[in-house]
Short mmCIF file of C-alpha atoms in Angstrom, two decimals:
data_model
loop_
_atom_site.label_atom_id
_atom_site.label_comp_id
_atom_site.label_asym_id
_atom_site.label_seq_id
_atom_site.Cartn_x
_atom_site.Cartn_y
_atom_site.Cartn_z
CA MET A 159 137.30 87.26 98.26
CA GLN A 160 139.76 89.88 98.75
CA GLN A 161 138.94 92.19 101.88
CA THR A 162 139.00 95.85 101.68
CA GLY A 163 139.75 98.15 104.57
CA THR A 164 137.02 100.14 106.41
CA LYS A 165 138.40 103.43 105.43
CA THR A 166 138.76 102.22 101.66
CA ILE A 167 135.31 100.71 101.70
CA TRP A 168 133.73 103.98 102.70
CA GLN A 169 135.70 105.97 100.20
CA VAL A 170 134.28 103.53 97.48
CA ILE A 171 130.72 104.06 98.76
CA MET A 172 130.94 107.73 99.01
CA ALA A 173 132.65 108.27 95.30
CA SER A 174 130.15 105.46 93.88
CA SER A 175 126.95 107.08 95.59
CA ALA A 176 127.72 110.58 94.63
CA GLY A 177 127.99 109.94 91.00
CA THR A 178 125.03 107.56 91.04
CA LEU A 179 122.88 110.21 92.94
CA ILE A 180 123.77 112.77 90.37
CA GLU A 181 122.89 110.52 87.44
CA TRP A 182 119.53 109.68 89.07
CA TYR A 183 118.84 113.36 89.89
CA ASP A 184 119.68 114.08 86.17
CA PHE A 185 117.40 111.40 84.97
CA TYR A 186 114.43 112.12 87.29
CA ILE A 187 114.03 116.22 86.81
CA PHE A 188 112.44 115.10 83.47
CA GLY A 189 109.80 113.19 85.52
CA SER A 190 109.43 115.65 88.13
CA LEU A 191 108.75 118.32 85.61
CA SER A 192 106.75 116.30 83.16
CA ALA A 193 103.61 118.56 83.48
CA ILE A 194 105.53 121.52 82.52
CA ILE A 195 107.64 119.81 79.96
CA SER A 196 104.42 118.65 78.01
CA GLU A 197 103.52 122.39 77.69
CA LYS A 198 106.84 123.55 76.41
CA PHE A 199 107.95 120.82 73.94
CA PHE A 200 104.61 119.41 72.57
CA PRO A 201 101.85 120.82 70.57
CA PRO A 202 99.43 122.85 72.66
CA SER A 203 96.24 121.89 70.88
CA ASN A 204 95.52 118.60 73.01
CA PRO A 205 97.18 118.87 76.42
CA GLU A 206 96.08 115.41 77.59
CA LEU A 207 97.71 113.85 74.50
CA ALA A 208 100.87 116.19 75.13
CA TYR A 209 101.20 115.05 78.64
CA ILE A 210 100.87 111.21 77.73
CA ALA A 211 103.40 112.04 74.78
CA THR A 212 105.69 113.36 77.71
CA LEU A 213 105.31 110.43 79.71
CA ALA A 214 106.07 108.20 76.66
CA THR A 215 109.20 110.21 76.15
CA PHE A 216 110.18 109.75 79.77
CA ALA A 217 109.43 105.84 79.28
CA VAL A 218 111.73 105.91 76.32
CA GLY A 219 114.65 106.65 78.67
CA PHE A 220 113.92 103.65 80.75
CA ILE A 221 113.08 101.34 77.53
CA VAL A 222 116.79 102.15 76.22
CA ARG A 223 118.28 101.24 79.53
CA PRO A 224 118.80 97.31 78.72
CA PHE A 225 120.67 98.31 75.58
CA GLY A 226 122.89 100.77 77.89
CA ALA A 227 123.16 97.75 80.12
CA ILE A 228 124.66 95.56 77.29
CA VAL A 229 126.85 98.32 75.75
CA PHE A 230 128.38 99.53 79.03
CA GLY A 231 128.13 96.17 80.65
CA ARG A 232 130.20 94.50 78.10
CA LEU A 233 132.58 97.48 78.35
CA GLY A 234 132.82 97.12 82.22
CA ASP A 235 133.68 93.45 81.90
CA LEU A 236 136.34 94.19 79.24
CA VAL A 237 138.01 97.29 80.48
CA GLY A 238 137.02 97.81 84.05
CA ARG A 239 134.18 99.13 86.28
CA LYS A 240 135.64 102.37 87.11
CA TYR A 241 136.29 103.93 83.51
CA THR A 242 132.98 102.73 82.31
CA PHE A 243 130.82 104.57 84.91
CA LEU A 244 133.02 107.60 84.45
CA LEU A 245 131.90 107.47 80.85
CA THR A 246 128.16 107.07 81.69
CA LEU A 247 128.37 109.95 84.27
CA LEU A 248 129.64 112.47 81.38
CA ILE A 249 127.07 111.27 78.87
CA MET A 250 124.29 111.58 81.50
CA GLY A 251 125.43 115.07 82.48
CA GLY A 252 125.87 116.37 79.09
CA SER A 253 122.36 115.26 78.02
CA THR A 254 120.58 116.67 80.88
CA PHE A 255 122.37 120.21 80.63
CA ALA A 256 121.40 120.17 76.85
CA ILE A 257 117.65 119.61 77.70
CA GLY A 258 117.84 122.88 79.75
CA LEU A 259 118.92 124.44 76.61
CA ILE A 260 116.31 123.38 73.99
CA PRO A 261 113.95 126.12 72.71
CA SER A 262 110.15 125.53 73.05
CA TYR A 263 107.72 123.99 70.62
CA ASP A 264 106.54 127.77 69.94
CA THR A 265 109.92 128.64 68.76
CA ILE A 266 111.17 125.61 66.76
CA GLY A 267 108.26 123.59 66.36
CA VAL A 268 108.58 119.71 65.97
CA LEU A 269 112.20 119.96 66.42
CA ALA A 270 111.76 120.40 70.12
CA PRO A 271 110.20 117.14 71.02
CA MET A 272 112.59 115.20 68.69
CA LEU A 273 115.62 116.83 70.38
CA VAL A 274 114.17 115.83 73.88
CA LEU A 275 113.55 112.43 72.55
CA ILE A 276 117.20 112.05 71.34
CA LEU A 277 118.59 113.24 74.91
CA ARG A 278 116.30 110.99 76.52
CA LEU A 279 117.47 108.24 74.65
CA LEU A 280 121.21 109.01 75.56
CA GLN A 281 120.26 109.55 79.35
CA GLY A 282 118.69 105.81 79.35
CA LEU A 283 121.82 104.36 77.73
CA ALA A 284 124.12 106.01 80.30
CA LEU A 285 121.66 105.02 83.20
CA GLY A 286 121.72 101.44 81.99
CA GLY A 287 125.51 101.44 82.49
CA GLU A 288 126.00 103.40 85.45
CA TYR A 289 123.94 101.26 88.03
CA GLY A 290 125.58 98.11 87.32
CA GLY A 291 128.96 99.46 87.36
CA ALA A 292 128.43 101.29 90.96
CA ALA A 293 126.83 98.39 92.43
CA THR A 294 129.35 95.77 91.31
CA TYR A 295 132.27 98.18 92.26
CA VAL A 296 131.02 98.56 95.77
CA ALA A 297 129.91 94.79 96.12
CA GLU A 298 133.66 93.61 94.91
CA HIS A 299 135.02 95.94 97.59
CA SER A 300 132.79 94.46 100.33
CA PRO A 301 133.19 91.59 102.76
CA ASN A 302 130.94 88.86 102.25
CA HIS A 303 129.01 89.19 105.49
CA ARG A 304 128.38 93.00 105.25
CA ARG A 305 127.53 93.06 101.29
CA GLY A 306 124.06 93.83 101.52
CA TYR A 307 124.70 96.49 104.24
CA TYR A 308 127.21 98.29 101.94
CA THR A 309 125.48 97.98 98.66
CA SER A 310 122.32 99.26 100.32
CA PHE A 311 123.94 102.74 100.32
CA ILE A 312 123.88 102.64 96.55
CA GLN A 313 120.29 101.75 96.72
CA THR A 314 119.57 105.13 98.33
CA THR A 315 120.89 106.93 95.54
CA ALA A 316 117.80 106.53 93.33
CA THR A 317 115.52 107.76 96.04
CA LEU A 318 117.98 110.49 97.14
CA GLY A 319 118.48 111.53 93.35
CA LEU A 320 114.63 112.06 93.12
CA PHE A 321 114.55 113.72 96.55
CA VAL A 322 117.33 116.31 95.53
CA SER A 323 115.82 117.03 92.11
CA LEU A 324 112.41 117.76 93.98
CA ALA A 325 114.39 120.10 96.47
CA VAL A 326 116.05 121.88 93.61
CA ILE A 327 112.84 122.51 91.83
CA LEU A 328 111.10 123.65 94.97
CA ILE A 329 113.87 126.01 95.83
CA THR A 330 113.76 127.35 92.30
CA ARG A 331 110.16 127.78 92.38
CA SER A 332 110.21 129.73 95.69
CA VAL A 333 112.56 132.17 94.62
CA MET A 334 110.53 133.26 91.69
CA THR A 335 107.01 133.85 90.45
CA PRO A 336 104.97 130.72 89.15
CA ALA A 337 104.63 132.61 86.10
CA ASP A 338 108.55 133.06 85.88
CA PHE A 339 109.04 129.41 86.70
CA ASN A 340 106.72 128.30 84.01
CA ASN A 341 108.19 130.40 81.39
CA TYR A 342 112.01 129.98 82.15
CA GLY A 343 112.67 128.70 85.59
CA TRP A 344 112.04 125.33 84.84
CA ARG A 345 115.33 125.08 83.16
CA VAL A 346 117.53 126.09 86.11
CA PRO A 347 117.39 122.51 87.55
CA PHE A 348 118.50 121.00 84.19
CA LEU A 349 121.49 123.52 83.86
CA LEU A 350 122.61 123.18 87.44
CA SER A 351 123.32 119.40 86.85
CA VAL A 352 126.54 120.26 84.95
CA LEU A 353 128.18 121.48 88.34
CA LEU A 354 127.28 118.42 90.12
CA VAL A 355 128.71 116.29 87.43
CA ILE A 356 132.01 118.03 87.15
CA MET A 357 132.37 117.71 90.94
CA SER A 358 131.30 113.95 90.71
CA TYR A 359 133.62 113.33 87.80
CA TYR A 360 136.64 114.72 89.89
CA ILE A 361 135.85 112.41 92.88
CA ARG A 362 135.52 109.31 90.66
CA ILE A 363 138.55 109.81 88.74
CA ARG A 364 140.61 109.42 91.83
CA LEU A 365 139.34 105.85 92.76
CA GLN A 366 141.24 102.74 92.17
CA GLU A 367 139.74 99.93 90.00
CA SER A 368 137.90 96.98 91.67
CA PRO A 369 140.35 94.45 93.30
CA LEU A 370 138.64 91.54 92.14
CA PHE A 371 138.60 92.94 88.37
CA ILE A 372 142.50 93.82 88.75
CA GLN A 373 143.19 90.24 90.06
CA MET A 374 141.12 88.59 87.24
CA LYS A 375 142.90 90.66 84.66
CA LYS A 376 146.21 89.95 85.99
CA GLU A 377 145.41 86.07 85.68
CA GLY A 378 144.11 86.56 82.27
CA LYS A 379 140.70 85.46 83.19
CA THR A 380 138.53 88.31 82.11
CA SER A 381 136.05 87.32 79.30
CA ALA A 382 136.66 87.67 75.61
CA ASN A 383 132.96 87.99 75.03
CA PRO A 384 130.88 88.74 77.91
CA ILE A 385 127.69 89.03 76.02
CA LYS A 386 128.19 85.83 74.69
CA GLU A 387 128.90 84.13 77.98
CA SER A 388 126.17 85.74 79.78
CA PHE A 389 123.36 85.16 77.26
CA GLY A 390 124.71 82.42 75.11
CA ASN A 391 125.54 79.95 77.92
CA LYS A 392 122.22 78.19 78.85
CA GLU A 393 122.78 78.00 82.63
CA ASN A 394 123.57 81.60 82.86
CA LEU A 395 120.72 82.61 80.55
CA LYS A 396 118.37 80.86 83.09
CA LEU A 397 119.83 82.85 85.91
CA VAL A 398 119.27 86.14 84.09
CA LEU A 399 115.63 85.16 83.35
CA ILE A 400 115.06 84.25 87.29
CA ALA A 401 116.81 87.36 88.20
CA LEU A 402 114.18 89.39 85.95
CA PHE A 403 110.96 87.62 86.16
CA GLY A 404 111.65 86.49 89.98
CA ALA A 405 113.11 89.82 91.28
CA ALA A 406 113.81 92.96 89.12
CA MET A 407 110.31 93.03 87.41
CA GLY A 408 108.53 93.42 90.67
CA GLN A 409 110.89 95.54 92.10
CA GLY A 410 110.77 97.88 89.36
CA VAL A 411 106.81 98.39 89.48
CA VAL A 412 106.94 98.71 93.17
CA TRP A 413 109.75 101.22 92.92
CA TYR A 414 107.96 103.32 90.40
CA THR A 415 104.41 103.22 91.99
CA GLY A 416 105.66 104.18 95.40
CA GLN A 417 107.23 107.46 94.13
CA PHE A 418 106.53 108.57 90.56
CA TYR A 419 102.97 107.06 90.00
CA ALA A 420 102.32 108.50 93.75
CA LEU A 421 103.53 111.99 92.63
CA SER A 422 101.46 111.92 89.30
CA PHE A 423 98.41 110.71 91.13
CA LEU A 424 98.87 113.73 93.70
CA GLN A 425 99.09 116.03 90.58
CA LYS A 426 97.15 114.89 87.82
CA THR A 427 94.06 112.92 89.69
CA MET A 428 94.01 114.70 92.87
CA ASN A 429 94.74 117.98 91.62
CA ILE A 430 97.12 118.90 94.59
CA GLU A 431 99.00 122.06 94.09
CA PHE A 432 102.39 121.77 92.57
CA VAL A 433 104.67 122.94 95.34
CA GLN A 434 102.56 121.05 98.06
CA SER A 435 102.35 117.68 96.09
CA ASN A 436 106.34 117.77 95.93
CA ILE A 437 106.73 118.57 99.52
CA ILE A 438 104.54 115.51 100.36
CA ILE A 439 106.60 113.34 98.19
CA ALA A 440 109.98 114.82 99.53
CA LEU A 441 108.79 114.31 103.15
CA ALA A 442 108.07 110.71 102.53
CA LEU A 443 111.12 109.88 100.71
CA LEU A 444 113.18 111.67 103.54
CA LEU A 445 111.35 109.48 106.15
CA GLY A 446 111.79 106.27 104.22
CA THR A 447 115.21 106.63 103.06
CA PRO A 448 117.12 105.11 106.17
CA LEU A 449 115.02 102.08 105.89
CA PHE A 450 117.15 101.12 102.61
CA ILE A 451 120.22 100.61 104.98
CA TYR A 452 117.99 98.64 107.56
CA PHE A 453 116.86 96.20 104.89
CA GLY A 454 119.97 95.81 103.26
CA SER A 455 121.70 95.05 106.69
CA LEU A 456 118.69 92.67 107.50
CA SER A 457 119.36 90.77 104.23
CA ASP A 458 122.70 89.92 105.42
CA ARG A 459 121.23 88.08 108.41
CA ILE A 460 117.99 86.53 107.01
CA GLY A 461 118.77 86.47 103.45
CA ARG A 462 117.65 88.82 100.20
CA LYS A 463 114.69 86.61 98.86
CA LYS A 464 112.48 86.81 102.18
CA ILE A 465 112.56 90.56 102.43
CA MET A 466 112.16 91.43 98.40
CA LEU A 467 109.10 88.93 98.12
CA ALA A 468 107.42 90.06 101.35
CA GLY A 469 107.78 93.77 99.98
CA MET A 470 106.24 92.59 96.62
CA LEU A 471 103.17 90.77 98.18
CA ILE A 472 102.31 93.36 100.60
CA ALA A 473 102.54 96.19 98.16
CA ALA A 474 100.21 94.30 95.79
CA LEU A 475 97.82 93.65 98.65
CA ALA A 476 97.74 97.33 99.80
CA TYR A 477 97.89 99.52 96.95
CA TYR A 478 94.02 99.69 96.30
CA PRO A 479 93.21 100.50 99.82
CA ILE A 480 96.20 103.18 100.16
CA TYR A 481 95.09 105.00 96.83
CA LYS A 482 91.50 104.79 97.83
CA ALA A 483 92.27 106.52 100.78
CA MET A 484 94.21 109.13 99.04
CA ASP A 485 91.53 109.77 96.78
CA THR A 486 89.16 110.22 99.91
CA ILE A 487 91.33 112.78 101.45
CA GLY A 488 91.61 114.64 98.23
CA ASP A 489 88.03 115.20 98.14
CA VAL A 490 88.04 114.60 94.33
CA LYS A 491 84.32 114.39 93.87
CA GLN A 492 83.67 117.98 95.52
CA LYS A 493 85.67 119.77 93.10
CA THR A 494 82.93 120.14 90.41
CA LYS A 495 80.19 120.75 92.84
CA LEU A 496 80.97 123.81 94.49
CA THR A 497 80.79 126.48 91.85
CA GLU A 498 78.32 128.87 93.33
CA LEU A 499 80.40 129.19 96.44
CA TYR A 500 83.55 130.58 94.60
CA LYS A 501 84.88 133.93 94.98
CA ILE A 502 86.77 135.65 92.09
CA GLU A 503 90.53 136.72 91.99
CA SER A 504 92.18 138.51 88.92
CA ASN A 505 95.90 138.99 87.97
CA GLN A 506 98.35 139.60 85.37
CA SER A 507 101.34 137.56 84.23
CA LYS A 508 103.65 137.44 81.12
CA ASN A 509 103.51 134.80 78.47
CA ASP A 510 106.25 133.41 76.45
CA ALA A 511 106.26 136.19 74.05
CA GLY A 512 106.68 138.66 76.93
CA GLN A 513 102.85 139.99 76.76
CA PHE A 514 100.77 140.48 79.80
CA VAL A 515 97.87 138.16 79.98
CA GLN A 516 94.95 138.68 82.27
CA HIS A 517 94.09 135.59 84.37
CA THR A 518 90.81 134.93 86.32
CA THR A 519 90.78 132.50 89.12
CA LYS A 520 87.90 130.80 90.99
CA VAL A 521 88.57 130.27 94.65
CA HIS A 522 86.78 127.99 97.32
CA THR A 523 87.91 127.75 100.83
CA TYR A 524 86.70 124.60 102.47
CA SER A 525 85.50 124.76 106.20
CA ASP A 526 88.55 122.52 107.19
CA GLY A 527 91.09 125.22 105.61
CA SER A 528 91.77 123.58 102.36
CA VAL A 529 91.69 125.64 99.42
CA LEU A 530 90.55 124.87 95.65
CA ARG A 531 91.59 127.24 92.85
CA ILE A 532 90.33 126.87 89.32
CA SER A 533 92.19 128.90 86.62
CA GLU A 534 91.38 128.30 82.74
CA GLY A 535 89.35 125.27 83.72
CA LYS A 536 92.23 123.68 85.64
CA PRO A 537 91.46 122.82 89.54
CA GLU A 538 94.24 123.11 91.87
CA LEU A 539 93.80 121.90 95.55
CA THR A 540 95.73 123.11 98.47
CA VAL A 541 94.76 120.75 101.53
CA ASN A 542 95.16 121.59 105.11
CA ASN A 543 97.97 120.34 107.47
CA THR A 544 96.12 117.45 108.63
CA ARG A 545 95.25 116.01 105.25
CA MET A 546 98.68 116.73 104.10
CA ALA A 547 100.21 114.76 107.05
CA MET A 548 97.71 111.92 106.18
CA LEU A 549 99.00 112.00 102.54
CA VAL A 550 102.79 111.97 103.56
CA PHE A 551 102.01 108.82 105.65
CA LEU A 552 100.34 107.00 103.10
CA ILE A 553 103.10 107.63 100.49
CA PHE A 554 105.65 106.86 103.46
CA VAL A 555 103.92 103.39 103.70
CA GLN A 556 104.72 102.94 99.93
CA VAL A 557 108.09 103.86 100.34
CA VAL A 558 108.72 101.29 103.04
CA PHE A 559 107.53 98.66 100.08
CA VAL A 560 110.17 100.26 97.89
CA THR A 561 113.05 99.91 100.48
CA MET A 562 112.05 96.28 101.13
CA VAL A 563 112.37 95.35 97.51
CA TYR A 564 115.20 97.50 96.68
CA ALA A 565 117.53 97.47 99.41
CA PRO A 566 118.64 93.85 99.00
CA ILE A 567 118.68 93.61 95.01
CA ALA A 568 121.98 94.95 94.45
CA ALA A 569 123.81 92.24 96.68
CA PHE A 570 121.18 89.77 95.40
CA LEU A 571 122.15 90.41 91.67
CA VAL A 572 125.84 90.53 92.47
CA GLU A 573 125.89 87.19 94.24
CA MET A 574 124.09 85.37 91.07
CA PHE A 575 126.78 85.96 88.60
CA PRO A 576 130.47 85.27 88.31
CA THR A 577 133.08 88.05 88.28
CA ARG A 578 134.22 87.85 84.74
CA ILE A 579 130.69 88.67 83.27
CA ARG A 580 128.91 90.00 86.34
CA TYR A 581 128.65 93.69 84.97
CA THR A 582 126.87 92.40 82.01
CA SER A 583 124.72 89.62 83.61
CA MET A 584 123.21 91.81 86.34
CA SER A 585 122.82 94.84 84.56
CA LEU A 586 120.45 93.33 81.69
CA PRO A 587 117.77 92.06 83.99
CA TYR A 588 118.00 94.86 86.29
CA HIS A 589 117.30 97.44 83.65
CA ILE A 590 114.63 95.36 81.95
CA GLY A 591 112.84 94.96 85.33
CA ASN A 592 113.20 98.74 86.15
CA GLY A 593 113.55 100.23 82.57
CA VAL A 594 110.70 98.48 80.90
CA PHE A 595 108.40 97.06 83.38
CA GLY A 596 109.04 100.03 85.88
CA GLY A 597 109.51 102.76 83.35
CA LEU A 598 106.39 102.03 81.55
CA LEU A 599 104.25 102.25 84.45
CA PRO A 600 103.29 105.90 84.41
CA THR A 601 102.33 105.52 80.76
CA ILE A 602 100.52 102.42 80.75
CA SER A 603 98.68 103.54 84.22
CA THR A 604 97.64 106.93 82.65
CA ILE A 605 96.62 105.04 79.47
CA LEU A 606 94.32 102.68 81.55
CA VAL A 607 92.85 105.46 83.54
CA THR A 608 92.09 107.27 80.16
CA LYS A 609 90.31 104.37 78.58
CA THR A 610 88.40 103.37 81.56
CA GLY A 611 87.39 106.60 83.20
CA ASN A 612 88.25 104.91 86.53
CA HIS A 613 91.15 107.02 88.12
CA LEU A 614 92.04 103.90 90.13
CA ALA A 615 92.35 101.61 87.16
CA GLY A 616 96.16 102.56 86.89
CA LEU A 617 96.70 100.29 89.95
CA ILE A 618 95.94 97.04 87.81
CA TYR A 619 99.26 96.97 86.19
CA PRO A 620 101.63 97.11 89.26
CA ILE A 621 99.43 94.84 91.19
CA ALA A 622 99.58 92.41 88.62
CA VAL A 623 103.18 92.51 87.85
CA ALA A 624 104.15 92.42 91.58
CA VAL A 625 102.00 89.30 92.15
CA ILE A 626 103.33 87.40 89.21
CA CYS A 627 106.93 88.19 90.20
CA PHE A 628 106.29 87.15 93.76
CA ALA A 629 104.95 83.80 92.55
CA ILE A 630 107.83 83.14 90.23
CA GLY A 631 110.41 84.42 92.86
CA LEU A 632 109.02 81.96 95.48
CA VAL A 633 109.49 78.92 93.18
CA TYR A 634 112.73 79.83 91.43
CA ILE A 635 114.82 82.04 93.63
CA LYS A 636 117.65 80.58 95.67
CA ASP A 637 119.26 82.92 98.36
CA ASN A 638 123.06 83.02 98.03
CA LYS A 639 123.63 85.47 100.76
CA GLY A 640 127.26 85.98 101.89
CA ALA A 641 128.53 83.79 98.97
CA ASP A 642 132.02 84.15 97.89
CA LEU A 643 132.20 86.48 94.65
#
């Protein structure tokens, strides 16, 4: 393949990563603020149903990602990688900014959730076209023996995007009262995204097209119908299915369990206080992110398959004991048994209509310094530093699994498919694996918990999918590390 100079490859990585990070940031603010969004945009009569509806709306953005992969993948294989992911960036940024402007359910009624749903659909379509373009673009600039290493920087952007979204939310929350944040401050992270998008667009517009694509176009070898070649050709369709059920499906559930399900478990099951739960996730992500680079580089030496499948299997075996340990640390059972030991706190805050409302909070301080507050029937636990460190460690272990399955997958998918249909072919299995199997995880797990009454029942889904994917990948995946593109 055509080699790219060291200076050029780092420019390519920085520009591609910056845009992809911002798109993930845009996509994940919704998930990070799902508890508040359920209160603002859905009917208040049934909070549990409103939260499930919010998760379902969040999941819709994932479900439509495969359609975005087909639409923008085709465009990327016909027109070029660069202009396609410029378009996806603008669609994503505009949709995110618009979510921050939507009036609440109290103001415009059912129109609020309808508008949110439409904008989530646009976000999902845009993200469906973004990742494949960025990964393909970087891979086609990389030397064969360093492809896993260079593409692993793209892999960090999803986790870093979540990390940045949490950081922006925490900073916004820290500069205003909880009541102000709940009333209007939650909109700030959505509105800020427009500045990040403009900056990223400026960086990306200056990039050159992929050298492999330019050469192929010059020789007249681009595909006339990438969709037909990708999915109408029996041999290529077989590769697409192996990529999906032997790699991307398991990678998707491991990714979302280690980050989004972990956050949901902290907030909704363990009732850990909002700021503290986000700090726990952010610290675990910060500690784990360098491992994306490590496992990406390792895959250049020992192959992609071994690392990805090992991550799936270890995750499936470890999830139940990890979440059982988290459950114990949170001391969930004690939350309803200490009512006689509470002291009472009272304060006022403004509601959405600007009226002052009196709030009464029951407060119990544990002997180890952890504090439980119950306001309007909702428990909120702030754990002590020791328990917090234990939770950070347990989620960090899950992030290790994430880095194992996710770091090599861009190079793995790129190496499976020919240049003329690569954008389309690799994007679809990746986004079905992540968008459908991974994106539905919070919703399916929440429904399992609700139906069974067992707050660990949500783990059944990711464990089952990871085991099935491991078995299929073990039999059918062939490692093509370092192959010519």
